[in-house]
Amino acid sequence: MAAPPQNKLLRVGLIQDGQIIEERHVRRDTVTIGHDARNTFVLPAAEDRPARFGVFEFQGHQFQLVINESMRGRVNLGSSDVDFDALRAQGLASRRGELFVLPLQESARGKVELGDATLFFQFVAPPAEEARPLLPSDIRVSRWKTMDRVFFGILAASLLLHFSGAALIISAEAPKEQELALDQLDDRFVRAIIPQRPAEPARPITAGPAEAPKEEAKAPEPKEGDDKPTSDKPAGAAAAERHAEMVKKVSGKGLLKMLGSKSDGAGGAFQDVLGGASGGNDIAAALQGAGGVGVANEVTTAKGTGPRGGGTGSVTGIGELGTQGGGKVDLGSKKEVEVKGRVQDAAPEVDSSEVDRDALARYVRARKGAIQSCYEKELKRNPNLKGKVVVRFSITPTGRVGEFDIDENTLGSESVASCIRAVIRAWVFPFKPDADATVSYPFVFSPTG
C-alpha cells in the first residue's frame, strides 16, 4: 500500500558543542552530509565519514532515514523510542545492501550522532501564507476613476485612424506601371544604360634610326605588256590569272626559294639533307645500333585518282626503347631514421582522498608508452621539440574520464596535446570515488640522443 503524501516539512538542524550551527526546512529534497561542498550540511573531513552521504531520502511521497552499521542515534516513532541498534536488530529498518532504511511518518522525530556533530529532525507544519491587507471599500478607488480620460480618448482615436488607413492600403489594388519603349526613355537614362566610349587618340608613327619612313603603298600601275582584265572575260578566268601571278612572285622568295633550288643538276635542298636515292638505306644503316626501333616498309603508290602521297604500307612499332651495354644501378633500400623521445612525469595533484596518488601514478606510468608515441610522431617532424604539458581531468564514480583540459603546454604542439587527450580519455581507472575527483598530471618531453 502506498504511503499517504506528507504535507509537513522536514526540519533538520546541525548541533555542535551544544549550539545550533545550521537549520534547514526540506519539502521533497534529499538531505546529504559530508565534506563535499555540494552537500546539504558540510562537515569536516573524517576517516569514518564519507565525502557525500544521504541521511534522509524522499521516495514515494515519503521521507526515509538511511543509516549504516556504525551510525548511532535514536528515533521516536510516536508509540516507542528506539535506538539505531534496536532498529537494526529487530528488523524495523529494511536492509538495502550495507545500509538500513526506515520510512518516517509525520509524527517521527529523533537525532543522528555523527562524532562531534549531531543532526536532529522532526516534521513541522509549513508556515501559513500572509494574507494581503485590503483597504476598506469606501477608500478603494477603481482604475477607471484614476485614468486620464482625455489621454485615453486621444490614444483610442489615433489607433483607430492608423489601423483604418492600413486596412485601406492593403485592400486597394496596386497601380499598374506602364512599360516604356526604348525610344520613350529620357536621354539621361539612355546615357546611363549605354555609356559612350571615348575616342581613342591617334598613335604617332615614329621611324627608327636606320629605317626611313615608308611611303604609302601605291597600287602598281598596269604596264602595256600586262594582261588587263577586260569586261568581256569571265570572272573565274580573271581570278585564276591573279592566283598564278601571285604563286610566281612568292616562289622566288624566302624558304620556298631555298627548298626549290637545285645545285649541279642534282636534287634540291631536300636531297642535300636526306641524301640521294639511297638515302633511306643510309638512314636504316645508321639506326641499326638502336634497339627497339624499326623502319617502315616502302610505300607503294596507289593507283587511281586519289590525293598525292596516298598509298598503303605497314609500320613497325617502336616497342620498348633501350640501349645496348646499359648496366644496373643499385640505389640501396630506403631506411627511416629512428627518433626516440623521453617522457618524464611528476607526482600528480588529486583533490580527493578516495584516489591514491601513488596508485594513480603507477597506473599512468604503465601506460606511458602511448603518450611517448604521441610525442615521437611529432619529434620526427621537429627534432628540437621539447617542453612540458600539464593535463587536468576528472575521474567519475564509474572510473572513466569526465572533464579534460590542458592547463599548460610549453611544448607548443597542438597535435601532441590532441593525441594525449584521446589517449587519456580511453583509460578506465580502478578508482570509484563517490564524486568527481579532479587530477592535475604533468608530463615533461625531451629528445634522446
GROMACS .gro file of C-alpha atoms in nm:
model
  449
    1MET     CA    1   0.000   0.000   0.000
    2ALA     CA    2   0.142   0.337  -0.098
    3ALA     CA    3   0.226   0.580   0.181
    4PRO     CA    4  -0.001   0.887   0.216
    5PRO     CA    5   0.156   1.207   0.089
    6GLN     CA    6   0.330   1.415   0.353
    7ASN     CA    7   0.215   1.775   0.386
    8LYS     CA    8   0.456   1.878   0.660
    9LEU     CA    9   0.812   1.994   0.616
   10LEU     CA   10   1.116   1.803   0.744
   11ARG     CA   11   1.308   2.025   0.982
   12VAL     CA   12   1.676   1.925   1.016
   13GLY     CA   13   1.926   2.104   1.240
   14LEU     CA   14   2.303   2.066   1.295
   15ILE     CA   15   2.426   2.094   1.656
   16GLN     CA   16   2.790   2.128   1.758
   17ASP     CA   17   2.913   2.195   2.114
   18GLY     CA   18   2.554   2.233   2.232
   19GLN     CA   19   2.470   2.511   1.980
   20ILE     CA   20   2.261   2.504   1.664
   21ILE     CA   21   2.501   2.576   1.378
   22GLU     CA   22   2.262   2.541   1.085
   23GLU     CA   23   1.896   2.458   1.022
   24ARG     CA   24   1.708   2.361   0.707
   25HIS     CA   25   1.342   2.305   0.615
   26VAL     CA   26   1.312   2.046   0.339
   27ARG     CA   27   0.997   1.960   0.145
   28ARG     CA   28   1.093   1.693  -0.112
   29ASP     CA   29   1.474   1.705  -0.140
   30THR     CA   30   1.734   1.457  -0.017
   31VAL     CA   31   1.941   1.569   0.283
   32THR     CA   32   2.312   1.483   0.247
   33ILE     CA   33   2.614   1.527   0.478
   34GLY     CA   34   2.992   1.516   0.421
   35HIS     CA   35   3.293   1.734   0.346
   36ASP     CA   36   3.189   1.790  -0.018
   37ALA     CA   37   3.076   2.148  -0.079
   38ARG     CA   38   2.761   2.028  -0.261
   39ASN     CA   39   2.611   1.861   0.049
   40THR     CA   40   2.317   1.999   0.242
   41PHE     CA   41   2.529   2.007   0.558
   42VAL     CA   42   2.907   2.040   0.512
   43LEU     CA   43   3.109   1.868   0.788
   44PRO     CA   44   3.485   1.846   0.844
   45ALA     CA   45   3.659   1.552   0.679
   46ALA     CA   46   3.695   1.239   0.894
   47GLU     CA   47   3.814   0.882   0.839
   48ASP     CA   48   3.476   0.719   0.916
   49ARG     CA   49   3.275   0.983   0.731
   50PRO     CA   50   3.227   0.967   0.352
   51ALA     CA   51   3.251   1.269   0.125
   52ARG     CA   52   2.878   1.253   0.047
   53PHE     CA   53   2.611   1.052   0.230
   54GLY     CA   54   2.230   1.082   0.201
   55VAL     CA   55   2.076   1.065   0.551
   56PHE     CA   56   1.718   1.149   0.453
   57GLU     CA   57   1.585   1.040   0.111
   58PHE     CA   58   1.249   1.139  -0.034
   59GLN     CA   59   1.097   0.844  -0.224
   60GLY     CA   60   0.735   0.751  -0.289
   61HIS     CA   61   0.591   1.071  -0.130
   62GLN     CA   62   0.766   0.986   0.198
   63PHE     CA   63   1.096   1.058   0.372
   64GLN     CA   64   1.322   0.766   0.467
   65LEU     CA   65   1.601   0.756   0.726
   66VAL     CA   66   1.918   0.590   0.590
   67ILE     CA   67   2.185   0.463   0.834
   68ASN     CA   68   2.479   0.223   0.823
   69GLU     CA   69   2.631  -0.020   1.073
   70SER     CA   70   2.844   0.238   1.255
   71MET     CA   71   2.593   0.523   1.293
   72ARG     CA   72   2.438   0.591   1.637
   73GLY     CA   73   2.119   0.773   1.735
   74ARG     CA   74   1.755   0.741   1.847
   75VAL     CA   75   1.417   0.768   1.676
   76ASN     CA   76   1.077   0.836   1.834
   77LEU     CA   77   0.813   0.659   1.625
   78GLY     CA   78   0.518   0.803   1.820
   79SER     CA   79   0.446   0.500   2.042
   80SER     CA   80   0.805   0.395   2.119
   81ASP     CA   81   1.151   0.541   2.142
   82VAL     CA   82   1.420   0.309   1.997
   83ASP     CA   83   1.788   0.347   1.919
   84PHE     CA   84   1.963   0.254   1.594
   85ASP     CA   85   2.091  -0.078   1.736
   86ALA     CA   86   1.734  -0.187   1.809
   87LEU     CA   87   1.623  -0.077   1.461
   88ARG     CA   88   1.887  -0.297   1.302
   89ALA     CA   89   1.842  -0.591   1.542
   90GLN     CA   90   1.458  -0.604   1.549
   91GLY     CA   91   1.424  -0.559   1.171
   92LEU     CA   92   1.227  -0.233   1.197
   93ALA     CA   93   1.453  -0.090   0.928
   94SER     CA   94   1.471  -0.278   0.599
   95ARG     CA   95   1.815  -0.374   0.475
   96ARG     CA   96   1.946  -0.235   0.145
   97GLY     CA   97   2.293  -0.369   0.078
   98GLU     CA   98   2.518  -0.238   0.353
   99LEU     CA   99   2.260   0.025   0.461
  100PHE     CA  100   1.934   0.022   0.661
  101VAL     CA  101   1.627   0.222   0.554
  102LEU     CA  102   1.343   0.330   0.790
  103PRO     CA  103   1.029   0.502   0.649
  104LEU     CA  104   0.933   0.805   0.861
  105GLN     CA  105   0.581   0.915   0.948
  106GLU     CA  106   0.495   1.279   1.012
  107SER     CA  107   0.493   1.209   1.387
  108ALA     CA  108   0.853   1.077   1.390
  109ARG     CA  109   1.142   1.271   1.536
  110GLY     CA  110   1.492   1.189   1.658
  111LYS     CA  111   1.863   1.253   1.631
  112VAL     CA  112   2.163   1.115   1.442
  113GLU     CA  113   2.508   1.125   1.609
  114LEU     CA  114   2.799   1.197   1.375
  115GLY     CA  115   3.101   1.213   1.604
  116ASP     CA  116   3.141   1.571   1.726
  117ALA     CA  117   2.823   1.679   1.542
  118THR     CA  118   2.457   1.577   1.587
  119LEU     CA  119   2.162   1.602   1.350
  120PHE     CA  120   1.812   1.637   1.499
  121PHE     CA  121   1.498   1.609   1.287
  122GLN     CA  122   1.121   1.646   1.317
  123PHE     CA  123   0.822   1.728   1.100
  124VAL     CA  124   0.667   2.076   1.124
  125ALA     CA  125   0.370   2.239   0.955
  126PRO     CA  126   0.455   2.476   0.671
  127PRO     CA  127   0.423   2.845   0.758
  128ALA     CA  128   0.090   3.000   0.666
  129GLU     CA  129   0.095   3.245   0.380
  130GLU     CA  130   0.038   3.600   0.493
  131ALA     CA  131  -0.282   3.747   0.354
  132ARG     CA  132  -0.251   4.074   0.169
  133PRO     CA  133  -0.416   4.359   0.356
  134LEU     CA  134  -0.725   4.502   0.187
  135LEU     CA  135  -0.834   4.860   0.212
  136PRO     CA  136  -1.193   4.947   0.308
  137SER     CA  137  -1.436   4.965   0.018
  138ASP     CA  138  -1.501   5.336   0.073
  139ILE     CA  139  -1.129   5.410   0.035
  140ARG     CA  140  -1.053   5.180  -0.257
  141VAL     CA  141  -1.054   5.354  -0.598
  142SER     CA  142  -1.107   5.175  -0.931
  143ARG     CA  143  -0.859   5.209  -1.217
  144TRP     CA  144  -1.118   5.372  -1.439
  145LYS     CA  145  -1.151   5.661  -1.198
  146THR     CA  146  -0.777   5.719  -1.182
  147MET     CA  147  -0.726   5.702  -1.559
  148ASP     CA  148  -0.673   6.017  -1.767
  149ARG     CA  149  -0.979   6.010  -1.988
  150VAL     CA  150  -0.856   6.277  -2.230
  151PHE     CA  151  -0.534   6.087  -2.297
  152PHE     CA  152  -0.723   5.759  -2.334
  153GLY     CA  153  -0.962   5.915  -2.589
  154ILE     CA  154  -0.677   6.059  -2.797
  155LEU     CA  155  -0.497   5.725  -2.790
  156ALA     CA  156  -0.807   5.536  -2.900
  157ALA     CA  157  -0.876   5.777  -3.188
  158SER     CA  158  -0.514   5.760  -3.306
  159LEU     CA  159  -0.515   5.380  -3.307
  160LEU     CA  160  -0.845   5.370  -3.495
  161LEU     CA  161  -0.716   5.614  -3.759
  162HIS     CA  162  -0.389   5.427  -3.815
  163PHE     CA  163  -0.549   5.084  -3.839
  164SER     CA  164  -0.819   5.213  -4.078
  165GLY     CA  165  -0.555   5.366  -4.308
  166ALA     CA  166  -0.353   5.045  -4.307
  167ALA     CA  167  -0.662   4.841  -4.394
  168LEU     CA  168  -0.745   5.070  -4.688
  169ILE     CA  169  -0.389   5.048  -4.824
  170ILE     CA  170  -0.386   4.669  -4.802
  171SER     CA  171  -0.727   4.629  -4.965
  172ALA     CA  172  -0.656   4.878  -5.251
  173GLU     CA  173  -0.533   4.738  -5.583
  174ALA     CA  174  -0.174   4.817  -5.671
  175PRO     CA  175  -0.141   5.058  -5.969
  176LYS     CA  176  -0.004   4.913  -6.291
  177GLU     CA  177   0.312   5.071  -6.424
  178GLN     CA  178   0.319   5.139  -6.797
  179GLU     CA  179   0.618   4.991  -6.973
  180LEU     CA  180   0.811   5.240  -7.183
  181ALA     CA  181   0.979   5.164  -7.512
  182LEU     CA  182   1.347   5.243  -7.563
  183ASP     CA  183   1.272   5.549  -7.775
  184GLN     CA  184   1.045   5.687  -7.500
  185LEU     CA  185   1.317   5.693  -7.237
  186ASP     CA  186   1.473   6.019  -7.140
  187ASP     CA  187   1.820   6.098  -7.274
  188ARG     CA  188   1.980   6.080  -6.932
  189PHE     CA  189   1.860   5.721  -6.889
  190VAL     CA  190   1.992   5.626  -7.234
  191ARG     CA  191   2.333   5.765  -7.146
  192ALA     CA  192   2.332   5.568  -6.822
  193ILE     CA  193   2.235   5.241  -6.991
  194ILE     CA  194   2.467   5.273  -7.294
  195PRO     CA  195   2.781   5.459  -7.187
  196GLN     CA  196   2.961   5.642  -7.466
  197ARG     CA  197   3.307   5.507  -7.546
  198PRO     CA  198   3.569   5.783  -7.558
  199ALA     CA  199   3.751   5.826  -7.886
  200GLU     CA  200   4.100   5.676  -7.890
  201PRO     CA  201   4.378   5.924  -7.975
  202ALA     CA  202   4.578   5.858  -8.290
  203ARG     CA  203   4.910   5.687  -8.225
  204PRO     CA  204   5.208   5.868  -8.381
  205ILE     CA  205   5.426   5.658  -8.614
  206THR     CA  206   5.794   5.700  -8.535
  207ALA     CA  207   6.064   5.581  -8.771
  208GLY     CA  208   6.373   5.401  -8.646
  209PRO     CA  209   6.725   5.547  -8.681
  210ALA     CA  210   6.831   5.308  -8.960
  211GLU     CA  211   6.494   5.289  -9.123
  212ALA     CA  212   6.346   5.564  -9.333
  213PRO     CA  213   5.975   5.635  -9.324
  214LYS     CA  214   5.798   5.429  -9.576
  215GLU     CA  215   5.574   5.586  -9.828
  216GLU     CA  216   5.224   5.467  -9.851
  217ALA     CA  217   5.192   5.167 -10.073
  218LYS     CA  218   5.054   5.267 -10.400
  219ALA     CA  219   4.881   5.040 -10.634
  220PRO     CA  220   5.118   4.941 -10.922
  221GLU     CA  221   5.018   5.093 -11.245
  222PRO     CA  222   4.947   4.841 -11.516
  223LYS     CA  223   5.207   4.817 -11.791
  224GLU     CA  224   5.140   4.798 -12.153
  225GLY     CA  225   5.254   4.432 -12.181
  226ASP     CA  226   5.047   4.313 -11.882
  227ASP     CA  227   4.722   4.141 -11.933
  228LYS     CA  228   4.443   4.367 -11.824
  229PRO     CA  229   4.117   4.218 -11.713
  230THR     CA  230   3.854   4.323 -11.952
  231SER     CA  231   3.491   4.324 -11.901
  232ASP     CA  232   3.449   4.066 -12.173
  233LYS     CA  233   3.647   3.797 -11.975
  234PRO     CA  234   3.461   3.583 -11.727
  235ALA     CA  235   3.522   3.642 -11.353
  236GLY     CA  236   3.664   3.287 -11.298
  237ALA     CA  237   3.936   3.328 -11.564
  238ALA     CA  238   4.048   3.659 -11.415
  239ALA     CA  239   4.074   3.508 -11.067
  240ALA     CA  240   4.286   3.217 -11.199
  241GLU     CA  241   4.528   3.456 -11.370
  242ARG     CA  242   4.574   3.659 -11.050
  243HIS     CA  243   4.641   3.340 -10.846
  244ALA     CA  244   4.905   3.216 -11.097
  245GLU     CA  245   5.081   3.551 -11.090
  246MET     CA  246   5.088   3.553 -10.708
  247VAL     CA  247   5.239   3.199 -10.694
  248LYS     CA  248   5.511   3.303 -10.940
  249LYS     CA  249   5.612   3.601 -10.726
  250VAL     CA  250   5.616   3.411 -10.394
  251SER     CA  251   5.806   3.103 -10.520
  252GLY     CA  252   6.124   3.305 -10.568
  253LYS     CA  253   6.146   3.440 -10.212
  254GLY     CA  254   6.236   3.313  -9.863
  255LEU     CA  255   6.219   2.946  -9.761
  256LEU     CA  256   6.037   2.840 -10.077
  257LYS     CA  257   6.331   2.962 -10.287
  258MET     CA  258   6.579   2.757 -10.076
  259LEU     CA  259   6.372   2.439 -10.086
  260GLY     CA  260   6.309   2.462 -10.459
  261SER     CA  261   6.670   2.543 -10.565
  262LYS     CA  262   6.900   2.288 -10.737
  263SER     CA  263   7.279   2.251 -10.742
  264ASP     CA  264   7.486   2.087 -11.018
  265GLY     CA  265   7.184   1.940 -11.184
  266ALA     CA  266   7.113   1.732 -10.873
  267GLY     CA  267   6.815   1.746 -10.640
  268GLY     CA  268   6.723   2.046 -10.428
  269ALA     CA  269   6.774   2.119 -10.058
  270PHE     CA  270   6.573   1.812  -9.957
  271GLN     CA  271   6.825   1.589 -10.137
  272ASP     CA  272   7.116   1.769  -9.969
  273VAL     CA  273   6.963   1.697  -9.629
  274LEU     CA  274   6.822   1.344  -9.680
  275GLY     CA  275   7.079   1.214  -9.931
  276GLY     CA  276   7.028   1.065 -10.277
  277ALA     CA  277   6.803   0.792 -10.395
  278SER     CA  278   6.959   0.550 -10.148
  279GLY     CA  279   6.909   0.790  -9.859
  280GLY     CA  280   6.654   0.561  -9.699
  281ASN     CA  281   6.907   0.277  -9.685
  282ASP     CA  282   7.168   0.506  -9.528
  283ILE     CA  283   6.922   0.607  -9.256
  284ALA     CA  284   6.836   0.240  -9.190
  285ALA     CA  285   7.208   0.160  -9.156
  286ALA     CA  286   7.254   0.450  -8.915
  287LEU     CA  287   6.967   0.329  -8.698
  288GLN     CA  288   7.080  -0.036  -8.677
  289GLY     CA  289   7.255   0.021  -8.342
  290ALA     CA  290   6.937   0.138  -8.170
  291GLY     CA  291   6.732  -0.138  -8.014
  292GLY     CA  292   6.355  -0.144  -8.041
  293VAL     CA  293   6.336   0.090  -8.345
  294GLY     CA  294   6.209  -0.035  -8.681
  295VAL     CA  295   6.185   0.123  -9.026
  296ALA     CA  296   5.859   0.133  -9.217
  297ASN     CA  297   5.836  -0.070  -9.534
  298GLU     CA  298   5.847   0.105  -9.869
  299VAL     CA  299   5.527   0.279  -9.951
  300THR     CA  300   5.368   0.161 -10.272
  301THR     CA  301   5.199   0.424 -10.470
  302ALA     CA  302   4.831   0.365 -10.508
  303LYS     CA  303   4.687   0.376 -10.849
  304GLY     CA  304   4.393   0.590 -10.911
  305THR     CA  305   4.292   0.947 -10.875
  306GLY     CA  306   4.349   0.983 -10.501
  307PRO     CA  307   4.527   1.266 -10.323
  308ARG     CA  308   4.901   1.296 -10.362
  309GLY     CA  309   5.110   1.093 -10.117
  310GLY     CA  310   4.842   0.823 -10.082
  311GLY     CA  311   4.931   0.455 -10.058
  312THR     CA  312   4.939   0.153  -9.829
  313GLY     CA  313   5.218   0.013  -9.614
  314SER     CA  314   5.297  -0.140  -9.274
  315VAL     CA  315   5.482   0.038  -8.993
  316THR     CA  316   5.690  -0.143  -8.733
  317GLY     CA  317   5.610  -0.038  -8.372
  318ILE     CA  318   5.874   0.134  -8.164
  319GLY     CA  319   5.831  -0.104  -7.869
  320GLU     CA  320   6.039  -0.052  -7.564
  321LEU     CA  321   6.330   0.181  -7.627
  322GLY     CA  322   6.663   0.066  -7.485
  323THR     CA  323   7.035   0.095  -7.541
  324GLN     CA  324   7.294  -0.178  -7.553
  325GLY     CA  325   7.551  -0.215  -7.279
  326GLY     CA  326   7.349  -0.043  -7.007
  327GLY     CA  327   7.425  -0.155  -6.651
  328LYS     CA  328   7.207  -0.166  -6.339
  329VAL     CA  329   7.245   0.098  -6.069
  330ASP     CA  330   7.168  -0.013  -5.712
  331LEU     CA  331   7.044   0.281  -5.506
  332GLY     CA  332   7.007   0.070  -5.193
  333SER     CA  333   6.698   0.042  -4.970
  334LYS     CA  334   6.545   0.347  -4.809
  335LYS     CA  335   6.566   0.338  -4.431
  336GLU     CA  336   6.366   0.557  -4.193
  337VAL     CA  337   6.566   0.745  -3.933
  338GLU     CA  338   6.475   0.621  -3.586
  339VAL     CA  339   6.375   0.902  -3.350
  340LYS     CA  340   6.338   0.844  -2.977
  341GLY     CA  341   6.188   1.068  -2.715
  342ARG     CA  342   6.176   1.062  -2.338
  343VAL     CA  343   5.870   1.131  -2.122
  344GLN     CA  344   5.909   1.213  -1.754
  345ASP     CA  345   5.624   1.261  -1.509
  346ALA     CA  346   5.598   1.409  -1.161
  347ALA     CA  347   5.368   1.339  -0.868
  348PRO     CA  348   5.007   1.421  -0.960
  349GLU     CA  349   4.780   1.652  -0.764
  350VAL     CA  350   4.448   1.496  -0.653
  351ASP     CA  351   4.174   1.686  -0.470
  352SER     CA  352   4.001   1.372  -0.337
  353SER     CA  353   4.113   1.141  -0.059
  354GLU     CA  354   3.940   0.847  -0.229
  355VAL     CA  355   4.203   0.838  -0.508
  356ASP     CA  356   4.552   0.723  -0.401
  357ARG     CA  357   4.820   0.936  -0.568
  358ASP     CA  358   5.083   0.659  -0.574
  359ALA     CA  359   4.840   0.407  -0.724
  360LEU     CA  360   4.733   0.665  -0.982
  361ALA     CA  361   5.100   0.736  -1.073
  362ARG     CA  362   5.168   0.363  -1.117
  363TYR     CA  363   4.861   0.328  -1.338
  364VAL     CA  364   4.973   0.616  -1.564
  365ARG     CA  365   5.337   0.501  -1.584
  366ALA     CA  366   5.222   0.158  -1.702
  367ARG     CA  367   5.051   0.332  -1.998
  368LYS     CA  368   5.312   0.600  -2.061
  369GLY     CA  369   5.420   0.431  -2.384
  370ALA     CA  370   5.109   0.559  -2.568
  371ILE     CA  371   5.186   0.917  -2.460
  372GLN     CA  372   5.550   0.872  -2.567
  373SER     CA  373   5.427   0.755  -2.909
  374CYS     CA  374   5.226   1.078  -2.946
  375TYR     CA  375   5.543   1.278  -2.877
  376GLU     CA  376   5.770   1.076  -3.109
  377LYS     CA  377   5.533   1.121  -3.406
  378GLU     CA  378   5.581   1.499  -3.393
  379LEU     CA  379   5.951   1.462  -3.299
  380LYS     CA  380   6.018   1.314  -3.644
  381ARG     CA  381   5.895   1.640  -3.798
  382ASN     CA  382   6.063   1.870  -3.547
  383PRO     CA  383   6.378   1.716  -3.386
  384ASN     CA  384   6.406   2.016  -3.148
  385LEU     CA  385   6.058   1.964  -3.000
  386LYS     CA  386   6.064   1.960  -2.619
  387GLY     CA  387   5.866   2.110  -2.333
  388LYS     CA  388   5.609   2.043  -2.062
  389VAL     CA  389   5.238   1.956  -2.083
  390VAL     CA  390   5.014   1.967  -1.773
  391VAL     CA  391   4.674   1.798  -1.815
  392ARG     CA  392   4.379   1.833  -1.580
  393PHE     CA  393   4.098   1.577  -1.583
  394SER     CA  394   3.832   1.439  -1.353
  395ILE     CA  395   3.768   1.076  -1.257
  396THR     CA  396   3.395   1.000  -1.239
  397PRO     CA  397   3.237   0.748  -0.998
  398THR     CA  398   3.239   0.494  -1.284
  399GLY     CA  399   3.619   0.518  -1.318
  400ARG     CA  400   3.612   0.695  -1.655
  401VAL     CA  401   3.747   1.037  -1.750
  402GLY     CA  402   3.497   1.321  -1.727
  403GLU     CA  403   3.611   1.678  -1.789
  404PHE     CA  404   3.951   1.723  -1.961
  405ASP     CA  405   4.162   2.035  -2.017
  406ILE     CA  406   4.522   2.139  -2.093
  407ASP     CA  407   4.647   2.372  -1.815
  408GLU     CA  408   4.999   2.425  -1.957
  409ASN     CA  409   5.159   2.348  -2.294
  410THR     CA  410   5.516   2.479  -2.333
  411LEU     CA  411   5.571   2.212  -2.598
  412GLY     CA  412   5.386   2.434  -2.846
  413SER     CA  413   5.235   2.142  -3.040
  414GLU     CA  414   4.857   2.111  -3.059
  415SER     CA  415   4.893   1.773  -3.232
  416VAL     CA  416   5.067   1.621  -2.931
  417ALA     CA  417   4.809   1.774  -2.693
  418SER     CA  418   4.519   1.635  -2.901
  419CYS     CA  419   4.681   1.290  -2.911
  420ILE     CA  420   4.732   1.291  -2.531
  421ARG     CA  421   4.367   1.391  -2.485
  422ALA     CA  422   4.250   1.096  -2.698
  423VAL     CA  423   4.478   0.851  -2.511
  424ILE     CA  424   4.373   0.958  -2.158
  425ARG     CA  425   4.001   0.967  -2.243
  426ALA     CA  426   4.019   0.597  -2.333
  427TRP     CA  427   4.152   0.498  -1.989
  428VAL     CA  428   3.930   0.330  -1.726
  429PHE     CA  429   4.073   0.383  -1.377
  430PRO     CA  430   4.034   0.130  -1.094
  431PHE     CA  431   3.917   0.408  -0.860
  432LYS     CA  432   3.543   0.458  -0.789
  433PRO     CA  433   3.505   0.787  -0.597
  434ASP     CA  434   3.166   0.897  -0.468
  435ALA     CA  435   3.204   1.228  -0.653
  436ASP     CA  436   3.417   1.351  -0.942
  437ALA     CA  437   3.785   1.366  -0.838
  438THR     CA  438   4.000   1.626  -1.017
  439VAL     CA  439   4.357   1.526  -1.110
  440SER     CA  440   4.642   1.750  -1.235
  441TYR     CA  441   4.919   1.547  -1.403
  442PRO     CA  442   5.243   1.693  -1.556
  443PHE     CA  443   5.446   1.539  -1.840
  444VAL     CA  444   5.795   1.660  -1.948
  445PHE     CA  445   5.907   1.572  -2.303
  446SER     CA  446   6.266   1.579  -2.433
  447PRO     CA  447   6.451   1.410  -2.725
  448THR     CA  448   6.716   1.145  -2.654
  449GLY     CA  449   7.045   1.149  -2.848
   0.00000   0.00000   0.00000
